[in-house]
JSON list of C-alpha atoms in Angstrom, two decimals:
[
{"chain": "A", "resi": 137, "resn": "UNK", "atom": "CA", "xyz": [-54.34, 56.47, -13.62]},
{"chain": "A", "resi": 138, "resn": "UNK", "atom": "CA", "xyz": [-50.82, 55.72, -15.74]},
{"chain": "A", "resi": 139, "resn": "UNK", "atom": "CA", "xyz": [-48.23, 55.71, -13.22]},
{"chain": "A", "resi": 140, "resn": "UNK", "atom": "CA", "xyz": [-44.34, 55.39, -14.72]},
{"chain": "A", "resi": 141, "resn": "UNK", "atom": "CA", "xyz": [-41.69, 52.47, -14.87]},
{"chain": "A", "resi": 142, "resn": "UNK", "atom": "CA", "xyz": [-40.29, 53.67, -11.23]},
{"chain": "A", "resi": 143, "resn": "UNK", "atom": "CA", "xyz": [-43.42, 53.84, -9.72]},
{"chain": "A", "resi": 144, "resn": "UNK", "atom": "CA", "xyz": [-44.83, 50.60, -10.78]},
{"chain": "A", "resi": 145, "resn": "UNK", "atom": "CA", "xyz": [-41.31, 49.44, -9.57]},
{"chain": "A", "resi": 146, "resn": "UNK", "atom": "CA", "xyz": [-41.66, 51.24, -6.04]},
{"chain": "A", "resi": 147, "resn": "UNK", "atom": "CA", "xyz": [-44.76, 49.26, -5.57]},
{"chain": "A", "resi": 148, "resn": "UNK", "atom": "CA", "xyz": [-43.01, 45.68, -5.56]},
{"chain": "A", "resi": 149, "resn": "UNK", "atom": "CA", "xyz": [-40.80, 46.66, -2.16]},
{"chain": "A", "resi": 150, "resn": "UNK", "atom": "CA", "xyz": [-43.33, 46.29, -0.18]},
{"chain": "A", "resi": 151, "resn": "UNK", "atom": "CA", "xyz": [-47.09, 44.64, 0.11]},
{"chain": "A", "resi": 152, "resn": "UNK", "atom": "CA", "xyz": [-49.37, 47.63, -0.81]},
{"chain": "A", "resi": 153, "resn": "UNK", "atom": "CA", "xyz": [-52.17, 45.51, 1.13]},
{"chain": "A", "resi": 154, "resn": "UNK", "atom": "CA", "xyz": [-50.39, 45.98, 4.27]},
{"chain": "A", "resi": 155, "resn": "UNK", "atom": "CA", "xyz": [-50.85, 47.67, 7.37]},
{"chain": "A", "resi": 156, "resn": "UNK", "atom": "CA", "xyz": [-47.44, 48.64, 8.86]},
{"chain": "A", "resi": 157, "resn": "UNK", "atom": "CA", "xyz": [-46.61, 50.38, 12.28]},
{"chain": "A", "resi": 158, "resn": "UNK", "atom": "CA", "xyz": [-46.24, 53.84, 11.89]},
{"chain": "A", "resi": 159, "resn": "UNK", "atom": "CA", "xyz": [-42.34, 54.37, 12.07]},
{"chain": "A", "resi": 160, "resn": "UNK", "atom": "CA", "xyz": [-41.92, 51.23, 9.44]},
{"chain": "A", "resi": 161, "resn": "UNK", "atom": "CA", "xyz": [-44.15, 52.53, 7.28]},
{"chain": "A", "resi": 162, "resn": "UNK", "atom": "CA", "xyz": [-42.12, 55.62, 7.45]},
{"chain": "A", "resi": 163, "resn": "UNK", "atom": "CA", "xyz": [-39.12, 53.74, 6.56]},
{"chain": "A", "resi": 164, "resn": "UNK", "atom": "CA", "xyz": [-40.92, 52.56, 3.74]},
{"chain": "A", "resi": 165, "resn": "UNK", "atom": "CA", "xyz": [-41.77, 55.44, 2.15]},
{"chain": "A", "resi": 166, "resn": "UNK", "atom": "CA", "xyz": [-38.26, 56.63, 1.99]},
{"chain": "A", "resi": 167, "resn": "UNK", "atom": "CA", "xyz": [-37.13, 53.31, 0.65]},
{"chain": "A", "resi": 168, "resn": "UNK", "atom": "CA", "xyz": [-39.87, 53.97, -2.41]},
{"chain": "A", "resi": 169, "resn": "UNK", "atom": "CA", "xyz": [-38.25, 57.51, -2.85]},
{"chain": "A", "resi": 170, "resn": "UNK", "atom": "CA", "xyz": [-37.43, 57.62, -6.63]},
{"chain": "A", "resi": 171, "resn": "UNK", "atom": "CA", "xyz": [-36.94, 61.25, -7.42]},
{"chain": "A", "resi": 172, "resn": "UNK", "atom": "CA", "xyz": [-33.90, 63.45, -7.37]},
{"chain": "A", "resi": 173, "resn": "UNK", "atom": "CA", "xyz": [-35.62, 66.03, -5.15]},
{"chain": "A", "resi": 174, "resn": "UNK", "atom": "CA", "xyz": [-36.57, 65.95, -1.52]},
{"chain": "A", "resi": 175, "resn": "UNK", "atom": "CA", "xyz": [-39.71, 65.32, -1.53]},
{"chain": "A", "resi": 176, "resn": "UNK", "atom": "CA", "xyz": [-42.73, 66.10, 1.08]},
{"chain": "A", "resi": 177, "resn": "UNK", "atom": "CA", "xyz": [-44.02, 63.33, 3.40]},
{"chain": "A", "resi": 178, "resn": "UNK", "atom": "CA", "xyz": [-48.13, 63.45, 3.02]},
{"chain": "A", "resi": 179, "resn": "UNK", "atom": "CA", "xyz": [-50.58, 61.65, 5.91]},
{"chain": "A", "resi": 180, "resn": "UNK", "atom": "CA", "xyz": [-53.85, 61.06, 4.70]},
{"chain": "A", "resi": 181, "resn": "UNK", "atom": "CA", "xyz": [-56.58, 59.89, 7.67]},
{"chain": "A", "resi": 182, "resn": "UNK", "atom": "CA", "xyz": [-59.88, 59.19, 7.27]},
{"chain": "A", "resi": 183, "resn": "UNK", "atom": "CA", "xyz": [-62.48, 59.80, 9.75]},
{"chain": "A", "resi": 184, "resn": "UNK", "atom": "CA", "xyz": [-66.34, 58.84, 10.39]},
{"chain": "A", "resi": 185, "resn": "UNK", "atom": "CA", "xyz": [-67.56, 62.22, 10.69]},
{"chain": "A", "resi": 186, "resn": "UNK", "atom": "CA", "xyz": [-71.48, 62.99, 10.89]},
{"chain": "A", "resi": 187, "resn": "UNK", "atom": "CA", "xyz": [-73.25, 65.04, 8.80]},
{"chain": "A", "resi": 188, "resn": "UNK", "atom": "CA", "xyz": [-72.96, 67.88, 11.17]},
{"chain": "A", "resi": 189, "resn": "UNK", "atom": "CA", "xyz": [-69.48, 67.18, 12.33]},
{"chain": "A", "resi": 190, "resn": "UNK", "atom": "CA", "xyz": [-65.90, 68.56, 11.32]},
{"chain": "A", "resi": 191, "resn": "UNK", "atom": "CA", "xyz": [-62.46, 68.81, 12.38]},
{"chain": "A", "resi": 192, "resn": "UNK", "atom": "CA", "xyz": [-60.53, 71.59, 12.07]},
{"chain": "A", "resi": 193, "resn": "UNK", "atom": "CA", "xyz": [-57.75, 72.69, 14.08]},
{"chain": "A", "resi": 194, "resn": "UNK", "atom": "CA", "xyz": [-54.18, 73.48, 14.17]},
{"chain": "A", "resi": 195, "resn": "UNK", "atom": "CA", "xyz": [-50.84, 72.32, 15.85]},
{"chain": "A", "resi": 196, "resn": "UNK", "atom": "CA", "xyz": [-46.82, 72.69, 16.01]},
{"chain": "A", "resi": 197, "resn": "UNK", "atom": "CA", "xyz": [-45.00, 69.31, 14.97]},
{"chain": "A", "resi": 198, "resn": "UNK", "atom": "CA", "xyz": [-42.61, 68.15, 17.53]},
{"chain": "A", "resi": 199, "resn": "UNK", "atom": "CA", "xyz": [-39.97, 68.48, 14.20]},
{"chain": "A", "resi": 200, "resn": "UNK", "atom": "CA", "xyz": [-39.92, 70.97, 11.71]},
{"chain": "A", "resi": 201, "resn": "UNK", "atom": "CA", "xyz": [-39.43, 70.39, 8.22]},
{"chain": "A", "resi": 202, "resn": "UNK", "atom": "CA", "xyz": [-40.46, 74.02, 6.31]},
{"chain": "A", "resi": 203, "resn": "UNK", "atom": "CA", "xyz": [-39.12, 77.47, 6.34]},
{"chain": "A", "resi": 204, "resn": "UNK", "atom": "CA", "xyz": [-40.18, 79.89, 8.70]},
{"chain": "A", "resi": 205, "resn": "UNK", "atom": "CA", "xyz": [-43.20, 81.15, 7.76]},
{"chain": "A", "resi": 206, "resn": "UNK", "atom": "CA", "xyz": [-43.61, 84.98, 7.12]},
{"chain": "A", "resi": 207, "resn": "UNK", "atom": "CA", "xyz": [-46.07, 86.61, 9.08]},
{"chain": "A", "resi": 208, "resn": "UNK", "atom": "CA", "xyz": [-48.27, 89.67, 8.53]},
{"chain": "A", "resi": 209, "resn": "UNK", "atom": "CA", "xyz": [-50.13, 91.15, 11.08]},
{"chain": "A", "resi": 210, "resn": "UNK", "atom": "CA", "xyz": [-53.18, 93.19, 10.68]},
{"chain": "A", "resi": 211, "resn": "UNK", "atom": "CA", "xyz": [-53.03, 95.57, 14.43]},
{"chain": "A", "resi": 212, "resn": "UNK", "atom": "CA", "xyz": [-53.43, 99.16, 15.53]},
{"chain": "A", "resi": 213, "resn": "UNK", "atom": "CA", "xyz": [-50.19, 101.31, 15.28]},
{"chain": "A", "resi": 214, "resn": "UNK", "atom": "CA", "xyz": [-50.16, 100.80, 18.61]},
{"chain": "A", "resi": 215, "resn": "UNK", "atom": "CA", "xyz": [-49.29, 97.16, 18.23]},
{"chain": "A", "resi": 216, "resn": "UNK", "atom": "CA", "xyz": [-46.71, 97.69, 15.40]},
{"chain": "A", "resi": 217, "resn": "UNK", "atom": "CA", "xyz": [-44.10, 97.73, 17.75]},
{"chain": "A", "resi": 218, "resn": "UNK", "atom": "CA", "xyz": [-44.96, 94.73, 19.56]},
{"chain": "A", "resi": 219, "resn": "UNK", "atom": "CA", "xyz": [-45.26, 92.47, 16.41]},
{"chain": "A", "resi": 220, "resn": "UNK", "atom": "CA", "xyz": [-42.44, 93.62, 14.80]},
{"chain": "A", "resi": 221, "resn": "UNK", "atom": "CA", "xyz": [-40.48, 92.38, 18.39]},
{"chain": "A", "resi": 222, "resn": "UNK", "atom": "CA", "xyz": [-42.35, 89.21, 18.41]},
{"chain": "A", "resi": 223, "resn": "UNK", "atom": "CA", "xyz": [-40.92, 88.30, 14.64]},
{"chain": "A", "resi": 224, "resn": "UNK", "atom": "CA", "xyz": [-43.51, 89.42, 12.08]},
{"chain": "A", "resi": 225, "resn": "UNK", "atom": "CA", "xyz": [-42.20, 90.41, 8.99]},
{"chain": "A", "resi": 226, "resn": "UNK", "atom": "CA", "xyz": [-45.21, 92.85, 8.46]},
{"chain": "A", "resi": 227, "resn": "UNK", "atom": "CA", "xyz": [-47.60, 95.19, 10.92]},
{"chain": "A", "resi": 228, "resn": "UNK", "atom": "CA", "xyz": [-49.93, 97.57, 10.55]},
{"chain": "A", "resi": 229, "resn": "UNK", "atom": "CA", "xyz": [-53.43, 98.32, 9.80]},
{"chain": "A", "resi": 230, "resn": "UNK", "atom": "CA", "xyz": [-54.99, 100.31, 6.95]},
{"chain": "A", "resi": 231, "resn": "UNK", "atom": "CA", "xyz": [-51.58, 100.59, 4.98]},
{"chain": "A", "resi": 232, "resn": "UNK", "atom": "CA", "xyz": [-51.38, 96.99, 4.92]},
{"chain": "A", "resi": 233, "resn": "UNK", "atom": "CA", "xyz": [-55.16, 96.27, 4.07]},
{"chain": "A", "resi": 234, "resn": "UNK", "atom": "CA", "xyz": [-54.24, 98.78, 1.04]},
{"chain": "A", "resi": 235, "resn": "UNK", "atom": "CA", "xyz": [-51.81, 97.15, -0.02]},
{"chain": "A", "resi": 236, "resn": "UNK", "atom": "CA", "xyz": [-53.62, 93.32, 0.04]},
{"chain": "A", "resi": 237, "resn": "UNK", "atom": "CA", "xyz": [-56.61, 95.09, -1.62]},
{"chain": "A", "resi": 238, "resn": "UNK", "atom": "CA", "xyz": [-54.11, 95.97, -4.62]},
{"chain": "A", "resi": 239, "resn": "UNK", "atom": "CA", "xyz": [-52.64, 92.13, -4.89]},
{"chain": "A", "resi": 240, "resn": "UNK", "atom": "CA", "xyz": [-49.26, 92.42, -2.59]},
{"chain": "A", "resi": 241, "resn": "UNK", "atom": "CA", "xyz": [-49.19, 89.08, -1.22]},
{"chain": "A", "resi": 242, "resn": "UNK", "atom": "CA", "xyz": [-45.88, 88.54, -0.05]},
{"chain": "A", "resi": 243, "resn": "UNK", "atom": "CA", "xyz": [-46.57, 86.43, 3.12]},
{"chain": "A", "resi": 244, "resn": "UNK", "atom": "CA", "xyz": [-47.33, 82.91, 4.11]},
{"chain": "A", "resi": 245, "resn": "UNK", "atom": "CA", "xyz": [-49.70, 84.01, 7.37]},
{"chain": "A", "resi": 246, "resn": "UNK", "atom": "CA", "xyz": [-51.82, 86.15, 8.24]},
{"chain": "A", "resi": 247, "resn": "UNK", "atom": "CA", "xyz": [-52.97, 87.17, 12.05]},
{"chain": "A", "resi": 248, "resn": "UNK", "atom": "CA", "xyz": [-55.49, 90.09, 13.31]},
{"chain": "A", "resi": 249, "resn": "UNK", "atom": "CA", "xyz": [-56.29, 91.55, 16.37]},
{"chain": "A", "resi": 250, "resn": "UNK", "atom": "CA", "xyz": [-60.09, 91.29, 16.87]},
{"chain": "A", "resi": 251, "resn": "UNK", "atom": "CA", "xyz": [-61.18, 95.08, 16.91]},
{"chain": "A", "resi": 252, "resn": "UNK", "atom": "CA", "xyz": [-59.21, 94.82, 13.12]},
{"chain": "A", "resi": 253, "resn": "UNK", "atom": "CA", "xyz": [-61.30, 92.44, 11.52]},
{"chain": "A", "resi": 254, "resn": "UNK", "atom": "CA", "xyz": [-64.52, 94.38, 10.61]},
{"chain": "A", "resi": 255, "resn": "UNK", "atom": "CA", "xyz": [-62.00, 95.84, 8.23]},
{"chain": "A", "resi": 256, "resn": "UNK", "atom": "CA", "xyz": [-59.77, 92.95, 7.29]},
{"chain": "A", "resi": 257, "resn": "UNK", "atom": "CA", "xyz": [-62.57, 90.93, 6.36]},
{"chain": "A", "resi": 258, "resn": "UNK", "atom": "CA", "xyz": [-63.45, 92.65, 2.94]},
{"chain": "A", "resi": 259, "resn": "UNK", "atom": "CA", "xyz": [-60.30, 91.29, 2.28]},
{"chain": "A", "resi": 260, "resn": "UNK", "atom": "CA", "xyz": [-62.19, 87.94, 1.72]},
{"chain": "A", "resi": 261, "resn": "UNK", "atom": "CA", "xyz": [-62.35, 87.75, -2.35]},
{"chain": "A", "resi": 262, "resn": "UNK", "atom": "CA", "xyz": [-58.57, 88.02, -2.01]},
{"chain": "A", "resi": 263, "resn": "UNK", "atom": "CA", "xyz": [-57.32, 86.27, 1.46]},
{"chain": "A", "resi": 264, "resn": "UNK", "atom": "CA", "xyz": [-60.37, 83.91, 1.43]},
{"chain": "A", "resi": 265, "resn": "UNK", "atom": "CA", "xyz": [-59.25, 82.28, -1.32]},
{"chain": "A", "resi": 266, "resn": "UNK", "atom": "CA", "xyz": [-55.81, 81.41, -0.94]},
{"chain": "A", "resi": 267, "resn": "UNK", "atom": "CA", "xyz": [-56.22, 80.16, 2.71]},
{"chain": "A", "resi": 268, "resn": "UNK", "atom": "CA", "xyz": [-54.96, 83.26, 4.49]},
{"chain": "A", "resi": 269, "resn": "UNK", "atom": "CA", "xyz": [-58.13, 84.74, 6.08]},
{"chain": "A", "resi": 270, "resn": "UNK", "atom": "CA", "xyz": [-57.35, 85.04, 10.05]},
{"chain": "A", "resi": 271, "resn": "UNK", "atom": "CA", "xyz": [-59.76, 83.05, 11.65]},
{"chain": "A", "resi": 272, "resn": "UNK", "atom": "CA", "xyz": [-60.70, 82.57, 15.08]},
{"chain": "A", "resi": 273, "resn": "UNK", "atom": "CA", "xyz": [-60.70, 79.15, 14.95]},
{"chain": "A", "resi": 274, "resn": "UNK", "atom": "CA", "xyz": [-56.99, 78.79, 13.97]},
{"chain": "A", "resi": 275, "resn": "UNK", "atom": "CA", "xyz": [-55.54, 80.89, 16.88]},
{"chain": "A", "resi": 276, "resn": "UNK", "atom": "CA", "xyz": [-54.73, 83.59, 13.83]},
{"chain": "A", "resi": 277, "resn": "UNK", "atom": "CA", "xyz": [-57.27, 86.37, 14.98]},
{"chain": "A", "resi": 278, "resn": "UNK", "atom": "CA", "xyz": [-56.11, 86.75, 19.10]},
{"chain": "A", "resi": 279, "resn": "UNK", "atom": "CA", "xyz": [-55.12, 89.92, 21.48]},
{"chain": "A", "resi": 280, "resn": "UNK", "atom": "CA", "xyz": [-52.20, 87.60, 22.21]},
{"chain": "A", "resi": 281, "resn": "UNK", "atom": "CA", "xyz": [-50.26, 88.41, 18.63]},
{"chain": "A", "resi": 282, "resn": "UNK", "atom": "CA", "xyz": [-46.79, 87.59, 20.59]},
{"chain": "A", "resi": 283, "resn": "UNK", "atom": "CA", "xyz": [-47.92, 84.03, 21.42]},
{"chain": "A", "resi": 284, "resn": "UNK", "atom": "CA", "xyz": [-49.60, 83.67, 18.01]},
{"chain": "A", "resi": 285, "resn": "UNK", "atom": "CA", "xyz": [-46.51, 84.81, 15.94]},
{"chain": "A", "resi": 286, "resn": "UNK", "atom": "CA", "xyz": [-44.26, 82.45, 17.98]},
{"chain": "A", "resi": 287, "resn": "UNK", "atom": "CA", "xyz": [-46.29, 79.50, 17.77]},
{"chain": "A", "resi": 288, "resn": "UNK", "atom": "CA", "xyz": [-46.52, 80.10, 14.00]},
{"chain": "A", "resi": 289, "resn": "UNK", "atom": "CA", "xyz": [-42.79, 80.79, 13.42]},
{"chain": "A", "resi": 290, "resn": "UNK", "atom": "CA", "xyz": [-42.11, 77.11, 15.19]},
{"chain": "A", "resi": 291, "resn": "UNK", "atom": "CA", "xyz": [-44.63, 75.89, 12.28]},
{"chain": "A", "resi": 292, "resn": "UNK", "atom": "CA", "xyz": [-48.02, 75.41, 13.61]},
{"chain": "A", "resi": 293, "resn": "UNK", "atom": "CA", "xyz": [-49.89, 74.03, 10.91]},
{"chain": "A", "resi": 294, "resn": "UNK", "atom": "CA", "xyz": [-53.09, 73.68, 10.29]},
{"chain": "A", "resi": 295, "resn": "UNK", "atom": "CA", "xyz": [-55.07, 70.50, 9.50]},
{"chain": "A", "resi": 296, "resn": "UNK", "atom": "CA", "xyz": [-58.88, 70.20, 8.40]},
{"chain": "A", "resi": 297, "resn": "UNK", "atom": "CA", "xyz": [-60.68, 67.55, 7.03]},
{"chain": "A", "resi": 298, "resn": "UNK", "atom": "CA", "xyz": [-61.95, 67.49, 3.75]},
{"chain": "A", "resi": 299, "resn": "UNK", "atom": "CA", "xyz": [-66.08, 67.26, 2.29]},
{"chain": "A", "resi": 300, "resn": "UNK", "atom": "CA", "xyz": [-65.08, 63.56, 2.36]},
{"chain": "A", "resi": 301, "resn": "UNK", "atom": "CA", "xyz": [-64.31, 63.14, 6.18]},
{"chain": "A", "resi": 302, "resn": "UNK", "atom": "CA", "xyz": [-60.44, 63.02, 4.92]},
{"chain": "A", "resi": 303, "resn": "UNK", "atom": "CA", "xyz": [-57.59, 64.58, 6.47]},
{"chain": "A", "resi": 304, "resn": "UNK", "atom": "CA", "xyz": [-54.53, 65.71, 4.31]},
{"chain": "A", "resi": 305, "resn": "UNK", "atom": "CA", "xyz": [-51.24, 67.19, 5.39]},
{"chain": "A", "resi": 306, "resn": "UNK", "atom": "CA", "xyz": [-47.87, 67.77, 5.41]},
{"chain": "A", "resi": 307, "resn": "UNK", "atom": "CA", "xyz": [-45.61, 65.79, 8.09]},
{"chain": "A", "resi": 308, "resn": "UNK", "atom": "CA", "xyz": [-41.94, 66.14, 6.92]},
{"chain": "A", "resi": 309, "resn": "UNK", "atom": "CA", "xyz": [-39.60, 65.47, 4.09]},
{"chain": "A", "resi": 310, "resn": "UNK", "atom": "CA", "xyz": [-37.44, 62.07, 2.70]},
{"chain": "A", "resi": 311, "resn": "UNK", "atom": "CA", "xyz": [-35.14, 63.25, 4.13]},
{"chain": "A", "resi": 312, "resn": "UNK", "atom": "CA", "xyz": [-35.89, 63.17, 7.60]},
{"chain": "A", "resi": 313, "resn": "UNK", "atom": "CA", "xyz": [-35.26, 60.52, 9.50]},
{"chain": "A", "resi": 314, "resn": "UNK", "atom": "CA", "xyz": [-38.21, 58.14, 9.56]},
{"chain": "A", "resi": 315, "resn": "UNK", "atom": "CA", "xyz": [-38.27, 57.78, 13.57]},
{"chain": "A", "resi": 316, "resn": "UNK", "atom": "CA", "xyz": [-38.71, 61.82, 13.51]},
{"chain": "A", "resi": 317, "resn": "UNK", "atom": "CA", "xyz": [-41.58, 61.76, 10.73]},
{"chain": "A", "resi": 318, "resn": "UNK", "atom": "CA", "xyz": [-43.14, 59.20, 12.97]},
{"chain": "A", "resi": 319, "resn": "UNK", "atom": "CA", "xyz": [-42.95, 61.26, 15.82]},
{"chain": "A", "resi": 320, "resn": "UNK", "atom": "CA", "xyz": [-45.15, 64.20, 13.57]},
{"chain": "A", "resi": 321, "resn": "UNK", "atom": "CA", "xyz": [-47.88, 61.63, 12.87]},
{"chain": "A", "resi": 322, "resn": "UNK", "atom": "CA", "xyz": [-48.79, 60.42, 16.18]},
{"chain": "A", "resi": 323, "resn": "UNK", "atom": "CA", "xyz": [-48.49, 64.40, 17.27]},
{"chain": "A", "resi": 324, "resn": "UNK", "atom": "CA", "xyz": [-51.80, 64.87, 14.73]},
{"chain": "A", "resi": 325, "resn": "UNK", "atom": "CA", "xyz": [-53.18, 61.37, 15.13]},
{"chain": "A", "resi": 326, "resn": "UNK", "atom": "CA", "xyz": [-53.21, 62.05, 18.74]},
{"chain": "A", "resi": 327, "resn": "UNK", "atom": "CA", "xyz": [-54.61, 65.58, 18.16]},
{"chain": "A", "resi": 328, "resn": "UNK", "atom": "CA", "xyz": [-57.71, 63.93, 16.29]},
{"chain": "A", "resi": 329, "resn": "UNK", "atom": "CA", "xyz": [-57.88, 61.81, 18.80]},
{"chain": "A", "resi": 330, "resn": "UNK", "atom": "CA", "xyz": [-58.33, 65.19, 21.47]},
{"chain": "A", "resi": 331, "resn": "UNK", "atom": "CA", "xyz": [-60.71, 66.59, 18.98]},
{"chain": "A", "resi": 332, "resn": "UNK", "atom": "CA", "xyz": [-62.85, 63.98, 18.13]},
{"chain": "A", "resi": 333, "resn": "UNK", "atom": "CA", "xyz": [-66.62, 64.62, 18.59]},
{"chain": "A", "resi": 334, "resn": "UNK", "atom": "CA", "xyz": [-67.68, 63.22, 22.32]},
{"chain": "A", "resi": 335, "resn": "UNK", "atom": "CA", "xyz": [-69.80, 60.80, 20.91]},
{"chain": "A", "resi": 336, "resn": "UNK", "atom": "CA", "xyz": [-67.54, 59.22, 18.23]},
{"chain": "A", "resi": 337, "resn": "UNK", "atom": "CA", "xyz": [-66.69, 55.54, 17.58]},
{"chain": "A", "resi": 338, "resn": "UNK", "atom": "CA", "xyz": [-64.51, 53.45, 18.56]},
{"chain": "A", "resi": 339, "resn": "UNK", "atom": "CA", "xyz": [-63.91, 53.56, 14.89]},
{"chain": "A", "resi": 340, "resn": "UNK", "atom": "CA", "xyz": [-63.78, 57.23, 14.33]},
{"chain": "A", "resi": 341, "resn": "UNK", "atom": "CA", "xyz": [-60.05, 56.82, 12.65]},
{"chain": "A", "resi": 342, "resn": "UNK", "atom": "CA", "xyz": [-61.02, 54.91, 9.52]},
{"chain": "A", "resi": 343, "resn": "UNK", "atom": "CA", "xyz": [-57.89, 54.45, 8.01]},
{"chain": "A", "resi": 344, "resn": "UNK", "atom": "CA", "xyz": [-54.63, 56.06, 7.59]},
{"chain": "A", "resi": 345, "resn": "UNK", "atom": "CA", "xyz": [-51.41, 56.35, 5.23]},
{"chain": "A", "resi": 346, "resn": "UNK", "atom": "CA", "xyz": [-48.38, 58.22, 4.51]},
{"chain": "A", "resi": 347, "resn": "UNK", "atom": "CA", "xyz": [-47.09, 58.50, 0.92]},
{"chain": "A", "resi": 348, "resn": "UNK", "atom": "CA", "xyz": [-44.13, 60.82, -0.42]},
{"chain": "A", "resi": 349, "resn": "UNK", "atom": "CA", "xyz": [-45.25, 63.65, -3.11]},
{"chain": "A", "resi": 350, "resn": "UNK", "atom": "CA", "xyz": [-44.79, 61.47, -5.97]},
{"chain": "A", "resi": 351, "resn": "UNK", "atom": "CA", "xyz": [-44.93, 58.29, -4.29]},
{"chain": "A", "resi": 352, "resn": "UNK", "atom": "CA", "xyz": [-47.43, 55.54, -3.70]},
{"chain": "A", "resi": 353, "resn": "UNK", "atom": "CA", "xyz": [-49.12, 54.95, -0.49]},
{"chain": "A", "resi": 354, "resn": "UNK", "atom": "CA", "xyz": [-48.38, 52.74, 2.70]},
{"chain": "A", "resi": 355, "resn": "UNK", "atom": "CA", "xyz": [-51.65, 51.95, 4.93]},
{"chain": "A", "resi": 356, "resn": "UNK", "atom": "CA", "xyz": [-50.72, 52.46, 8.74]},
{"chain": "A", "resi": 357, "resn": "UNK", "atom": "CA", "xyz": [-52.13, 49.97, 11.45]},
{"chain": "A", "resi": 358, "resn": "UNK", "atom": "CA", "xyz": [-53.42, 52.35, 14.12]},
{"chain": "A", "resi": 359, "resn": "UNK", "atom": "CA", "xyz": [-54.95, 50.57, 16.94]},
{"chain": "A", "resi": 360, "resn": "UNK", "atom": "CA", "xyz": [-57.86, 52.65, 18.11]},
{"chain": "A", "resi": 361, "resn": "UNK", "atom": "CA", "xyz": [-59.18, 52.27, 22.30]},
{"chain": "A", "resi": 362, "resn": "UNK", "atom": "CA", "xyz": [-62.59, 50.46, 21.85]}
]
């Protein structure tokens, strides 16, 4: 791939070749920054996964870098008042399944009560798609919706790896500072590290970098625990 004047001149600051330690490679990647806006700090691990193996989870960053998220939740009327308390910006149950059905999208999350999702999921063609199916496995379908809509208006996030065994995600912006961006990465690193299958390597964490948006990539020197 072409890359511009300003990004082949990014890549003479530093040795591309190089490992660094996580909160100087941090440092790095705003010292490459060579756009006018702020952009988003991307880690990208990869992991020795088996055939039958995957990672998928979720987690709040010790500091935040989006905007509170807007949550719908799919509950019994009963439960209206309850999320609505809690901070949803949404509740309800066969209005709001309606209104999904007909393309109103006007949320970033999406959480369910259990006994709602033999309904909620024939909303698959339409939440499936973009990511916002509640799932089990992300905390968003729970009886506890106060927890759930707390925990996601600090920013959980969740993280998955990809078919290649690769894990992508956001963990801040330029213009953080770079000790604080540090501090998000070893928060997921050392979720993998909690997740990770019982009988993985010593070399389960293959690699890992951080790039800005638009920015080339710095390798990170993780030490794994043989």
């Amino acid at each position: 791939m072409a890359h511009g004047k300003k990004y082949t001149d990014a890549l003479k600051k530093y040795d591309p070749q190089k490992s660094y330690p996580i909160v100087k490679a941090c440092e790095i990647v705003k010292e490459l920054h060579f756009v006018k806006f702020d952009e988003t700090v991307e880690l990208h691990v990869a992991l020795k996964l088996g055939k039958s193996q995957t990672m998928r989870d979720t987690l709040v960053f010790p500091n935040q870098f989006t905007a509170e998220k807007k949550v719908l939740v799919f509950c019994s009327d009963e439960r209206v008042k309850e999320a609505l308390d809690a901070g949803a910006a949404y509740a309800g149950s066969t209005e709001y399944i309606d209104k999904v059905k007909g393309g109103w999208l006007d949320f970033d999350v999406a959480v369910a009560t259990p006994d709602m999702m033999k309904d909620v999921g024939r909303l698959g063609m339409v939440l499936g798609r973009r990511g916002l199916m509640p799932n089990p496995k992300t905390g968003t379908v729970t009886t506890d919706i106060v927890t759930a809509i707390n925990e996601l208006k600090k920013g959980r996030t969740e993280f998955r790896a990809d078919k290649t065994g690769i894990v992508h995600i956001a963990v801040g912006k330029v213009s953080m500072d770079a000790a604080k961006v540090a501090e998000n990465v070893n928060a997921l690193l050392s979720e993998l590290d909690r997740k990770k299958p019982s009988d993985a390597k010593a070399d389960f964490v293959r690699s890992v970098s951080v790039s800005s948006s638009m920015g080339p990539g710095v390798w990170v020197s993780v030490k794994e625990d043989a």
